[in-house]
Coordinates of C-alpha atoms in Angstrom, one line a residue:
M1 CA 25.6 7.5 -33.1
F2 CA 22.8 5.0 -31.7
Q3 CA 20.3 3.2 -32.9
D4 CA 17.1 2.0 -30.6
G5 CA 9.9 4.6 -27.8
D6 CA 7.6 5.4 -26.2
P7 CA 7.7 6.4 -22.3
C8 CA 5.5 4.7 -19.8
P9 CA 6.9 3.6 -15.9
C10 CA 9.3 1.6 -15.3
V11 CA 7.8 -1.4 -14.0
S12 CA 8.8 -5.8 -14.2
L13 CA 7.8 -7.7 -16.2
V14 CA 6.7 -9.8 -13.8
D15 CA 4.1 -7.3 -12.7
K16 CA 2.8 -6.1 -16.1
V17 CA 2.8 -9.8 -16.8
Q18 CA 0.4 -10.6 -13.2
S19 CA -1.5 -7.6 -14.3
A20 CA -2.4 -8.3 -17.3
S21 CA -3.4 -11.7 -17.0
R22 CA -6.5 -9.9 -15.7
H23 CA -6.7 -9.5 -18.7
R24 CA -5.3 -11.9 -20.7
G25 CA -7.7 -12.0 -24.7
R26 CA -8.1 -15.4 -25.8
M27 CA -8.9 -15.9 -29.2
S28 CA -11.1 -18.7 -29.3
N29 CA -11.0 -21.9 -26.8
T30 CA -9.5 -23.8 -29.6
V31 CA -7.2 -24.0 -32.5
T32 CA -5.6 -26.0 -34.0
S33 CA -2.4 -26.2 -35.7
I34 CA -2.0 -27.1 -39.9
I35 CA 1.3 -27.9 -41.9
I36 CA 1.8 -26.1 -45.1
E37 CA 3.7 -27.9 -48.1
T38 CA 6.0 -25.5 -49.3
R39 CA 9.3 -24.8 -51.6
I40 CA 12.9 -24.7 -50.5
Y41 CA 14.7 -21.8 -51.6
D42 CA 18.4 -21.7 -51.9
G43 CA 21.1 -19.6 -50.3
Q44 CA 18.8 -18.9 -46.6
K45 CA 22.1 -19.6 -44.8
P46 CA 22.7 -17.4 -42.5
G47 CA 25.7 -15.0 -41.8
T48 CA 27.8 -13.3 -39.2
S49 CA 24.7 -12.0 -38.1
G50 CA 22.1 -13.8 -39.6
L51 CA 20.7 -14.0 -42.3
R52 CA 20.2 -10.5 -44.8
K53 CA 18.3 -10.5 -47.5
A54 CA 16.0 -7.4 -49.7
V55 CA 12.7 -7.1 -47.8
Q56 CA 11.4 -8.0 -51.4
V57 CA 13.4 -11.6 -50.8
F58 CA 11.9 -12.1 -47.0
M59 CA 8.7 -11.0 -48.7
Q60 CA 8.6 -14.2 -51.7
E61 CA 5.8 -16.7 -50.9
H62 CA 6.5 -19.2 -47.9
Y63 CA 10.2 -17.6 -47.9
T64 CA 10.4 -15.7 -44.0
E65 CA 7.6 -18.7 -42.5
N66 CA 10.4 -21.2 -43.7
F67 CA 13.0 -19.3 -42.3
I68 CA 11.8 -19.2 -39.0
Q69 CA 10.5 -23.5 -39.5
A70 CA 14.2 -23.8 -39.5
I71 CA 15.4 -21.9 -36.7
L72 CA 12.5 -23.7 -34.5
Q73 CA 13.6 -27.5 -35.8
A74 CA 17.1 -26.3 -35.2
L75 CA 16.0 -26.4 -31.1
G76 CA 15.0 -30.0 -31.2
D77 CA 13.9 -31.1 -28.5
K78 CA 14.3 -28.2 -26.2
L79 CA 11.9 -26.5 -28.6
F80 CA 8.6 -28.0 -26.9
G81 CA 7.2 -26.2 -24.0
S82 CA 9.9 -23.0 -24.3
T83 CA 10.2 -19.5 -23.8
L84 CA 11.5 -17.4 -27.0
V85 CA 12.0 -13.6 -27.3
V86 CA 10.7 -11.9 -30.6
G87 CA 11.8 -8.5 -30.9
G88 CA 13.4 -6.0 -34.0
D89 CA 14.4 -2.5 -34.7
G90 CA 12.0 -0.8 -35.8
R91 CA 11.9 -1.4 -39.8
Y92 CA 9.9 -2.3 -42.5
Y93 CA 8.7 -4.9 -42.5
V94 CA 8.7 -6.3 -39.1
K95 CA 5.5 -6.4 -37.9
E96 CA 4.8 -8.9 -41.1
A97 CA 7.2 -10.7 -39.3
V98 CA 6.5 -10.4 -35.9
E99 CA 2.4 -11.4 -37.1
K100 CA 4.4 -14.8 -39.1
I101 CA 6.9 -15.8 -35.5
I102 CA 3.8 -15.7 -33.9
K103 CA 1.8 -18.3 -35.8
I104 CA 5.0 -20.5 -36.5
A105 CA 5.9 -20.7 -33.4
A106 CA 2.0 -21.9 -31.8
A107 CA 1.8 -24.9 -34.0
N108 CA 4.9 -25.1 -33.5
G109 CA 5.0 -26.1 -29.3
V110 CA 6.2 -23.2 -28.1
K111 CA 4.9 -22.5 -24.7
K112 CA 5.2 -18.3 -24.8
L113 CA 6.8 -15.5 -26.6
I114 CA 7.7 -12.1 -25.4
I115 CA 7.4 -9.4 -27.5
G116 CA 8.4 -6.1 -27.3
Q117 CA 5.3 -3.4 -28.0
N118 CA 5.2 -2.5 -31.5
G119 CA 8.2 -5.5 -32.4
I120 CA 10.6 -3.0 -31.0
L121 CA 13.8 -4.6 -29.1
S122 CA 17.3 -3.4 -29.5
T123 CA 19.6 -6.4 -30.1
P124 CA 20.8 -5.6 -26.0
A125 CA 17.5 -5.5 -25.0
V126 CA 16.4 -9.1 -26.3
S127 CA 19.9 -10.1 -25.3
T128 CA 19.3 -8.6 -21.2
I129 CA 15.3 -10.3 -21.0
I130 CA 17.0 -13.7 -22.9
R131 CA 19.6 -13.8 -19.6
K132 CA 17.3 -12.0 -16.7
Y133 CA 14.1 -14.6 -17.7
K134 CA 15.7 -17.3 -18.8
T135 CA 14.3 -18.2 -22.0
L136 CA 15.7 -20.8 -24.7
G137 CA 16.4 -17.9 -27.0
G138 CA 15.4 -14.9 -28.8
I139 CA 14.7 -14.3 -32.1
V140 CA 15.8 -10.9 -33.4
L141 CA 14.5 -8.7 -36.7
T142 CA 17.1 -6.6 -38.7
A143 CA 19.9 -5.9 -40.8
S144 CA 21.1 -3.8 -38.2
H145 CA 23.4 -1.0 -40.7
N146 CA 22.0 -2.2 -43.5
P147 CA 19.3 0.4 -44.7
G148 CA 15.6 0.0 -44.2
G149 CA 12.5 0.1 -46.2
P150 CA 10.2 -1.7 -48.7
D151 CA 12.9 -1.3 -51.5
A152 CA 15.7 -2.0 -48.4
D153 CA 17.0 -4.5 -47.2
F154 CA 15.6 -7.6 -43.8
G155 CA 17.1 -9.8 -41.2
I156 CA 16.7 -12.3 -39.6
K157 CA 18.5 -14.1 -36.3
F158 CA 19.5 -16.3 -33.8
N159 CA 20.0 -15.7 -30.2
C160 CA 21.3 -18.0 -28.0
E161 CA 20.3 -19.2 -24.1
N162 CA 23.5 -16.7 -23.4
G163 CA 21.7 -13.7 -24.9
G164 CA 23.8 -13.8 -28.1
P165 CA 24.0 -14.7 -31.5
A166 CA 24.0 -18.3 -32.5
P167 CA 27.2 -20.0 -32.5
D168 CA 28.4 -21.7 -35.9
Y169 CA 27.1 -25.7 -35.2
V170 CA 23.6 -23.7 -34.6
T171 CA 23.5 -22.3 -38.2
N172 CA 24.4 -24.6 -39.8
K173 CA 22.2 -26.5 -38.7
I174 CA 19.8 -24.4 -39.8
Y175 CA 21.0 -23.7 -43.0
D176 CA 20.9 -27.9 -43.4
I177 CA 17.5 -27.8 -42.9
T178 CA 16.3 -25.3 -44.8
K179 CA 18.2 -27.5 -48.3
V180 CA 15.6 -30.2 -47.3
L181 CA 12.4 -28.4 -46.0
K182 CA 9.5 -29.6 -47.1
N183 CA 6.2 -27.8 -45.0
Y184 CA 5.5 -25.6 -42.4
K185 CA 3.8 -25.8 -38.7
T186 CA 1.3 -22.3 -38.5
I187 CA -1.8 -21.2 -37.3
S188 CA -4.7 -19.6 -39.3
D189 CA -6.6 -18.2 -36.5
I190 CA -4.8 -15.7 -33.6
S191 CA -4.0 -11.9 -35.2
I192 CA -2.8 -10.3 -32.2
D193 CA -2.6 -6.3 -30.9
I194 CA 1.1 -6.4 -30.5
S195 CA 1.3 -2.3 -29.7
K196 CA -0.6 -2.4 -27.0
I197 CA 1.1 -4.5 -23.9
Q198 CA -0.9 -7.0 -23.7
S199 CA -0.9 -11.1 -22.4
T200 CA -2.9 -13.4 -24.1
V201 CA -3.7 -16.7 -24.1
I202 CA -4.7 -19.4 -26.5
Q203 CA -5.3 -23.0 -26.7
V204 CA -2.9 -24.6 -29.2
D205 CA -3.8 -28.7 -30.5
G206 CA -4.8 -28.8 -26.7
N207 CA -1.8 -27.1 -25.0
S208 CA -1.6 -23.5 -23.1
F209 CA -0.2 -20.4 -25.3
I210 CA 1.1 -17.4 -24.5
V211 CA 1.6 -13.9 -26.0
D212 CA 3.1 -11.2 -23.6
I213 CA 3.2 -7.8 -25.6
I214 CA 5.8 -6.1 -22.9
D215 CA 7.1 -2.6 -22.8
S216 CA 10.3 -2.6 -25.3
V217 CA 13.0 -0.7 -22.7
N218 CA 12.2 -1.1 -18.9
D219 CA 14.2 -4.3 -18.6
Y220 CA 17.7 -3.0 -20.3
L221 CA 16.6 0.5 -18.4
E222 CA 16.7 -1.6 -14.5
Y223 CA 20.1 -2.9 -15.7
M224 CA 21.6 -0.2 -17.1
K225 CA 21.1 2.0 -13.8
N226 CA 22.2 -1.9 -11.9
I227 CA 25.8 -1.7 -14.2
F228 CA 26.2 2.6 -13.9
D229 CA 26.0 5.6 -11.7
F230 CA 23.0 7.5 -13.1
S231 CA 23.4 10.0 -10.7
S232 CA 27.5 10.2 -11.8
I233 CA 26.3 10.5 -15.0
K234 CA 23.9 13.1 -14.4
T235 CA 25.8 15.5 -12.2
L236 CA 28.2 16.2 -15.3
L237 CA 25.5 16.2 -17.8
Q238 CA 23.4 19.0 -15.5
G239 CA 26.3 20.9 -14.0
N240 CA 26.4 21.6 -10.3
N241 CA 29.2 24.7 -8.6
D242 CA 31.6 22.8 -9.9
H243 CA 31.6 22.7 -13.3
P244 CA 28.4 23.4 -16.2
P245 CA 26.3 21.0 -17.9
F246 CA 28.3 18.5 -20.2
K247 CA 26.4 19.2 -23.8
V248 CA 25.6 16.2 -25.9
L249 CA 24.1 15.3 -28.7
I250 CA 22.2 12.3 -29.7
N251 CA 21.1 11.2 -33.0
A252 CA 19.4 7.8 -32.9
M253 CA 18.6 8.4 -36.5
N254 CA 14.7 7.2 -36.8
G255 CA 15.7 3.6 -35.3
V256 CA 15.7 1.0 -32.5
T257 CA 17.3 3.0 -30.0
G258 CA 15.2 5.8 -30.4
P259 CA 13.1 4.6 -27.3
Y260 CA 15.6 4.1 -24.5
V261 CA 17.5 6.6 -25.4
K262 CA 14.7 8.7 -24.6
R263 CA 14.1 7.5 -21.5
I264 CA 17.7 6.8 -20.9
F265 CA 18.8 10.4 -21.5
S266 CA 16.3 12.4 -21.4
N267 CA 14.0 10.9 -18.8
E268 CA 16.3 8.8 -16.1
L269 CA 19.5 11.1 -16.9
G270 CA 17.8 15.2 -17.5
V271 CA 19.0 15.9 -21.0
D272 CA 17.3 18.7 -22.8
N273 CA 14.6 17.0 -25.2
S274 CA 16.5 19.6 -27.8
S275 CA 19.9 17.0 -28.0
I276 CA 17.9 14.2 -29.0
V277 CA 17.1 14.3 -32.8
N278 CA 15.5 11.4 -34.9
A279 CA 14.5 9.2 -31.9
I280 CA 10.9 7.9 -33.2
P281 CA 11.4 4.3 -35.2
L282 CA 10.9 4.7 -38.4
E283 CA 10.0 1.9 -41.0
D284 CA 13.0 3.5 -43.2
F285 CA 15.1 5.4 -40.8
G286 CA 13.1 8.2 -42.5
G287 CA 15.6 8.3 -45.3
L288 CA 18.6 7.7 -43.2
H289 CA 21.6 5.4 -43.9
P290 CA 21.7 3.6 -40.1
D291 CA 25.5 3.0 -40.0
P292 CA 26.8 5.3 -37.9
N293 CA 30.0 6.1 -40.2
L294 CA 32.0 9.1 -41.1
T295 CA 30.3 9.3 -44.6
Y296 CA 26.6 8.1 -43.7
A297 CA 26.3 10.2 -40.7
R298 CA 28.3 13.6 -41.9
D299 CA 24.7 15.7 -40.6
L300 CA 25.7 14.4 -37.2
V301 CA 29.7 15.3 -37.6
N302 CA 28.9 18.7 -39.2
A303 CA 26.8 19.3 -36.1
M304 CA 29.4 18.5 -33.4
K305 CA 31.7 20.6 -35.6
N306 CA 29.8 23.8 -34.8
G307 CA 27.9 23.0 -32.1
P308 CA 28.4 23.8 -28.3
Y309 CA 28.8 20.2 -27.8
D310 CA 31.9 18.8 -24.6
F311 CA 30.3 15.5 -26.3
G312 CA 32.9 15.2 -29.6
K313 CA 33.9 18.8 -28.7
K314 CA 34.7 20.1 -32.3
A315 CA 34.2 17.0 -33.9
F316 CA 36.6 15.6 -32.5
F317 CA 36.0 11.6 -33.8
V318 CA 36.7 8.1 -31.5
T319 CA 37.6 5.0 -33.8
P320 CA 35.6 2.4 -32.5
S321 CA 39.8 0.9 -31.9
D322 CA 40.6 4.1 -29.9
S323 CA 37.2 3.8 -27.6
L324 CA 37.9 0.3 -27.1
A325 CA 41.3 1.1 -24.9
V326 CA 40.1 4.4 -23.7
L327 CA 37.7 2.3 -22.3
A328 CA 39.7 -1.2 -21.2
A329 CA 42.0 2.0 -19.7
N330 CA 39.6 2.9 -17.2
L331 CA 37.2 0.2 -16.6
N332 CA 37.0 0.9 -12.1
A333 CA 35.2 4.4 -13.0
I334 CA 32.3 1.8 -14.2
P335 CA 30.8 0.4 -10.7
Y336 CA 29.9 -3.3 -12.4
F337 CA 34.2 -3.2 -13.2
K338 CA 34.4 -2.8 -9.7
K339 CA 32.1 -5.7 -8.5
T340 CA 32.9 -8.2 -11.2
G341 CA 36.6 -7.4 -11.2
I342 CA 38.8 -7.6 -14.8
K343 CA 38.6 -10.5 -16.4
G344 CA 39.9 -10.1 -20.0
Y345 CA 40.4 -7.9 -23.8
A346 CA 39.4 -9.3 -26.5
R347 CA 38.6 -7.8 -29.9
S348 CA 37.7 -9.2 -33.3
M349 CA 40.4 -9.8 -35.7
P350 CA 40.8 -6.6 -38.5
T351 CA 40.0 -4.6 -35.1
G352 CA 43.3 -1.8 -34.4
A353 CA 45.2 -3.6 -32.2
A354 CA 45.1 -0.3 -29.6
V355 CA 43.6 -3.0 -26.7
D356 CA 46.5 -4.7 -27.4
R357 CA 48.3 -2.5 -25.8
V358 CA 46.8 -2.1 -22.8
A359 CA 46.5 -5.0 -22.3
A360 CA 50.0 -5.8 -22.2
K361 CA 50.5 -3.0 -20.6
N362 CA 48.7 -4.0 -17.5
G363 CA 49.0 -7.7 -17.2
I364 CA 45.3 -8.4 -18.6
K365 CA 44.8 -11.2 -20.7
F366 CA 43.9 -10.3 -24.3
Y367 CA 41.7 -12.4 -27.0
E368 CA 41.7 -12.0 -31.0
V369 CA 39.1 -13.4 -32.6
P370 CA 37.3 -13.5 -36.3
T371 CA 34.8 -10.3 -37.1
G372 CA 31.2 -11.8 -35.2
W373 CA 30.0 -11.6 -31.9
K374 CA 30.0 -15.4 -31.4
Y375 CA 33.2 -15.2 -31.0
F376 CA 33.3 -13.4 -27.5
G377 CA 30.2 -15.3 -25.9
N378 CA 32.5 -18.6 -25.3
L379 CA 34.9 -16.6 -23.4
M380 CA 32.6 -14.8 -21.7
D381 CA 30.8 -18.0 -20.9
A382 CA 34.0 -19.1 -19.5
G383 CA 35.1 -16.4 -17.4
L384 CA 38.3 -14.9 -19.6
L385 CA 36.2 -11.7 -20.6
S386 CA 34.8 -8.7 -19.9
L387 CA 35.2 -5.7 -22.6
C388 CA 35.4 -6.2 -25.7
G389 CA 35.1 -4.3 -29.6
E390 CA 34.9 -4.4 -33.0
E391 CA 36.3 -1.6 -35.6
S392 CA 32.8 -1.9 -36.8
F393 CA 31.4 0.3 -33.7
G394 CA 30.3 -2.5 -31.5
T395 CA 31.1 -2.0 -28.6
G396 CA 29.8 -4.0 -25.3
S397 CA 31.1 -6.0 -22.0
D398 CA 30.0 -9.5 -20.6
H399 CA 26.2 -7.6 -18.6
I400 CA 25.0 -9.3 -21.8
R401 CA 26.2 -10.8 -25.2
E402 CA 26.0 -8.2 -27.7
K403 CA 27.5 -4.9 -28.9
D404 CA 26.2 -1.7 -26.7
G405 CA 26.2 1.0 -27.7
I406 CA 24.1 2.5 -25.1
W407 CA 26.5 1.1 -23.0
A408 CA 29.3 2.4 -23.9
C409 CA 27.8 6.1 -24.0
L410 CA 26.8 5.7 -20.9
A411 CA 30.2 4.3 -20.1
W412 CA 32.3 7.5 -21.6
L413 CA 30.5 9.3 -19.9
S414 CA 31.1 7.9 -16.4
I415 CA 35.1 8.0 -17.6
I416 CA 34.6 11.2 -18.4
A417 CA 32.2 12.3 -14.8
N418 CA 35.4 10.3 -13.0
L419 CA 38.1 11.8 -14.7
R420 CA 36.6 15.7 -15.5
K421 CA 38.6 16.2 -19.1
S422 CA 37.3 16.3 -22.6
V423 CA 37.2 13.4 -24.7
E424 CA 40.4 14.9 -26.9
D425 CA 42.1 15.5 -23.7
I426 CA 41.8 11.8 -22.6
L427 CA 42.8 10.5 -25.7
L428 CA 46.0 12.9 -26.3
N429 CA 46.6 11.4 -21.8
H430 CA 45.6 8.2 -23.5
W431 CA 48.3 7.9 -26.8
Q432 CA 51.0 9.7 -24.3
T433 CA 50.7 6.3 -22.4
Y434 CA 50.3 4.1 -24.5
G435 CA 51.1 5.1 -27.8
R436 CA 48.7 5.1 -30.6
N437 CA 47.5 2.7 -33.3
F438 CA 47.3 4.6 -36.2
F439 CA 44.0 2.9 -38.3
T440 CA 41.7 3.0 -41.2
R441 CA 39.0 1.3 -43.0
Y442 CA 38.0 1.4 -46.8
D443 CA 34.8 -0.1 -48.1
Y444 CA 34.0 -0.7 -51.0
E445 CA 30.2 -1.3 -51.5
N446 CA 28.1 -3.6 -53.9
C447 CA 31.3 -5.1 -55.6
D448 CA 30.6 -7.6 -58.6
S449 CA 30.7 -10.6 -56.0
E450 CA 33.2 -13.2 -59.0
A451 CA 35.3 -10.2 -59.8
A452 CA 35.6 -9.4 -55.5
N453 CA 36.8 -13.5 -55.1
R454 CA 38.6 -13.3 -57.9
M455 CA 40.4 -10.8 -56.6
M456 CA 40.8 -12.0 -52.7
Q457 CA 41.8 -16.0 -54.3
H458 CA 44.5 -12.9 -56.6
I459 CA 46.1 -11.4 -52.9
E460 CA 45.6 -15.0 -51.6
S461 CA 48.2 -15.9 -54.0
E462 CA 49.9 -13.0 -53.7
I463 CA 51.2 -13.7 -50.6
Q464 CA 51.6 -17.4 -50.2
K465 CA 54.4 -16.8 -52.5
P466 CA 57.5 -18.1 -49.9
E467 CA 59.8 -15.2 -51.1
F468 CA 57.0 -12.4 -49.8
I469 CA 58.4 -13.2 -46.5
N470 CA 60.6 -10.7 -45.6
S471 CA 60.4 -9.3 -48.4
K472 CA 60.5 -5.0 -48.4
L473 CA 57.3 -3.2 -49.8
I474 CA 57.8 0.5 -50.1
S475 CA 56.1 4.1 -50.9
E476 CA 56.9 7.6 -50.5
N477 CA 60.3 6.7 -48.4
K478 CA 59.0 4.0 -46.0
V479 CA 59.5 1.2 -45.5
Y480 CA 57.8 -2.4 -44.2
V481 CA 59.0 -5.7 -44.3
V482 CA 57.0 -8.1 -44.1
K483 CA 57.1 -10.7 -41.2
S484 CA 54.0 -13.1 -41.8
S485 CA 50.9 -13.8 -44.2
D486 CA 48.1 -16.2 -43.9
N487 CA 44.8 -16.7 -44.2
Y488 CA 43.4 -15.7 -40.6
S489 CA 42.6 -19.2 -38.8
Y490 CA 41.2 -19.5 -35.5
V491 CA 40.8 -22.1 -32.5
D492 CA 38.2 -21.2 -29.4
P493 CA 40.3 -21.3 -26.7
V494 CA 37.8 -22.5 -24.7
D495 CA 36.1 -25.3 -26.8
G496 CA 38.3 -25.6 -28.9
S497 CA 36.4 -25.2 -32.4
Q498 CA 37.3 -24.3 -35.5
V499 CA 36.6 -22.0 -38.1
S500 CA 38.8 -20.8 -40.7
K501 CA 39.0 -17.7 -44.2
Q502 CA 38.2 -15.2 -41.9
G503 CA 40.5 -12.8 -43.8
L504 CA 44.3 -12.2 -45.2
R505 CA 46.5 -10.9 -43.6
I506 CA 49.9 -8.7 -43.9
L507 CA 51.7 -8.3 -41.3
F508 CA 55.0 -6.0 -40.9
Q509 CA 58.0 -6.4 -38.5
D510 CA 57.3 -2.5 -36.9
G511 CA 53.6 -4.1 -36.6
S512 CA 52.2 -2.4 -38.8
R513 CA 49.0 -5.1 -40.6
I514 CA 46.7 -5.1 -44.0
I515 CA 44.1 -7.3 -43.6
Y516 CA 41.5 -7.8 -46.1
R517 CA 37.8 -9.3 -46.0
L518 CA 35.1 -9.7 -47.4
S519 CA 31.9 -8.8 -45.6
G520 CA 29.7 -11.2 -44.3
T521 CA 26.4 -8.5 -43.6
G522 CA 25.8 -6.9 -47.1
S523 CA 22.5 -8.6 -48.6
S524 CA 23.8 -8.1 -52.9
G525 CA 26.6 -8.4 -54.1
A526 CA 30.3 -8.5 -52.8
T527 CA 31.6 -5.4 -49.8
I528 CA 35.2 -5.7 -50.1
R529 CA 37.1 -4.6 -46.9
V530 CA 40.6 -3.1 -46.6
Y531 CA 41.6 -2.3 -42.9
V532 CA 45.5 -0.4 -42.3
D533 CA 46.5 -0.6 -38.9
S534 CA 49.9 0.9 -38.0
Y535 CA 51.2 1.4 -34.4
E536 CA 53.4 5.1 -33.7
D537 CA 55.1 5.8 -30.4
D538 CA 57.2 9.0 -31.1
P539 CA 55.4 11.5 -29.7
T540 CA 55.7 14.5 -32.6
S541 CA 53.6 12.8 -34.2
L542 CA 50.4 11.4 -32.2
N543 CA 48.3 13.8 -33.3
K544 CA 48.3 13.3 -36.7
D545 CA 45.9 12.8 -39.1
A546 CA 45.0 9.4 -39.3
Q547 CA 45.1 9.5 -43.2
E548 CA 48.0 11.3 -43.5
I549 CA 50.0 8.9 -41.4
L550 CA 48.3 5.5 -42.9
K551 CA 49.0 6.8 -46.3
P552 CA 51.6 5.2 -47.6
L553 CA 51.2 1.3 -47.0
V554 CA 47.0 1.9 -47.9
T555 CA 49.4 2.6 -51.3
I556 CA 50.9 -0.6 -50.6
A557 CA 47.1 -2.8 -49.9
L558 CA 45.9 -1.1 -53.6
K559 CA 49.1 -1.6 -54.9
I560 CA 49.0 -5.5 -53.9
S561 CA 45.4 -5.3 -54.7
N562 CA 45.0 -5.4 -58.0
L563 CA 41.7 -3.9 -56.4
R564 CA 40.9 -1.6 -59.5
E565 CA 41.8 -3.8 -62.4
F566 CA 39.8 -6.0 -60.5
T567 CA 36.4 -3.3 -59.8
G568 CA 36.5 -1.4 -61.7
R569 CA 36.8 1.5 -58.5
D570 CA 39.1 4.1 -58.5
A571 CA 37.9 5.0 -54.9
P572 CA 36.1 3.4 -51.7
T573 CA 32.9 3.8 -50.5
V574 CA 33.2 4.5 -47.3
I575 CA 36.5 5.8 -45.2
T576 CA 35.9 4.9 -41.8

């Protein structure tokens, strides 16, 4: 299940720029920047994945410009003469935002922008390009799993020079600037066709300003071919005398992943085009919800269940927590890790603890971090981490500093090619070796924010009572003894930075967990997330349905929270 075209020859950015330099256009000999007076907008505080709001909010006069100016100002003295990457997921308002970024970056002394053709760059591709060409960072135009279209959502986030999301001190600085911003710099006399691969040079306030429009896929494709054994994966997918073709179905959900799927899986690996669907990026994702969970990707689930596919046969579902653990146990199937070695594993705090057990059994360092990919970046930069993941379907490694769905798919295919087993057999063997962490997440979307906050306050007051520790919580003849409870806080082992209030946790003596969080990725209202995780090593339980095993603990979680009383919700919007 993916999101991210346009086939074209695979050449390096340097070659493309050199080729294009003979045809560089000039808008005029000299362009002068101007200063526009603006008004302050409240609430431009980036969340765990940047600033996300409704499109109509971003379309307000000066709103987008204010936030872009704040990002650039936050870069301080490093900004002048710098290079930045710009790209997005193809959703509605990306092209308009790119146009604004070009003008504001030019006026603020940026030397070069590297922009994906049509404004399209997957987030992993942005991270790849930042790191490959050692740019100051990148502006990513995405609201990730939020819907797209004129009546849906938009988002802007900044990735730093390591290729990863801006850390808290940077996003806090951006937010502080938005609260006092009185004007922004821009240029009126620029119009660049971002649908055409080209390089344009403009003289702005006496300085050269370069805009390179590049192929969206080339650099990322080249990198994947250095990480994985494409010939082995191709043999798996196409078959040979020893085994039939391994059939897959890839749904790019009309998002930014489409061009990457076409070039990598069709052109390079020979997957038939009939096995690739919804591969053209659309501004509203074709009306599809871009969150690839079992609710919103129901059509894909049904196709897997009823079709002749080997990857996900009979719709055998692998949770993100289990996927991370299986990858961790089999990283040596990937050439990249044979070269770099395995340094450590990490997961976000709410993610099921399956990978913990792989780390413990194999003597690999393990880290638990708050939700947000930026927390993995410090560990990677310090050489402590090779593989990480979140329960929201995000998985990645230290090859870049972002989650990477294409990478995860290629990693799984590498493991299948190496083990010559079905996905189901790989999971069953894994559970027999490590036991199984049954995991589920209940999402209650667009709840009243005040009611959601009151509910969280109620839960925290309950779990902080002294008598709560060692208490026995009973449901359906299952007894869970509370070991500890807290509002999760984190101290970064690399730089000592601290973050608090990252989610309410109830930890039980048998290793089970209940976690409550308010999501920071929605554009309106509040999303309440309830996570339930329970470990079983009884061989007779390993194949059972997760909802059946977790029902007693889910009942306890809902009872403690009084969620129905606070929100009026009888059922979650999504169950993962």
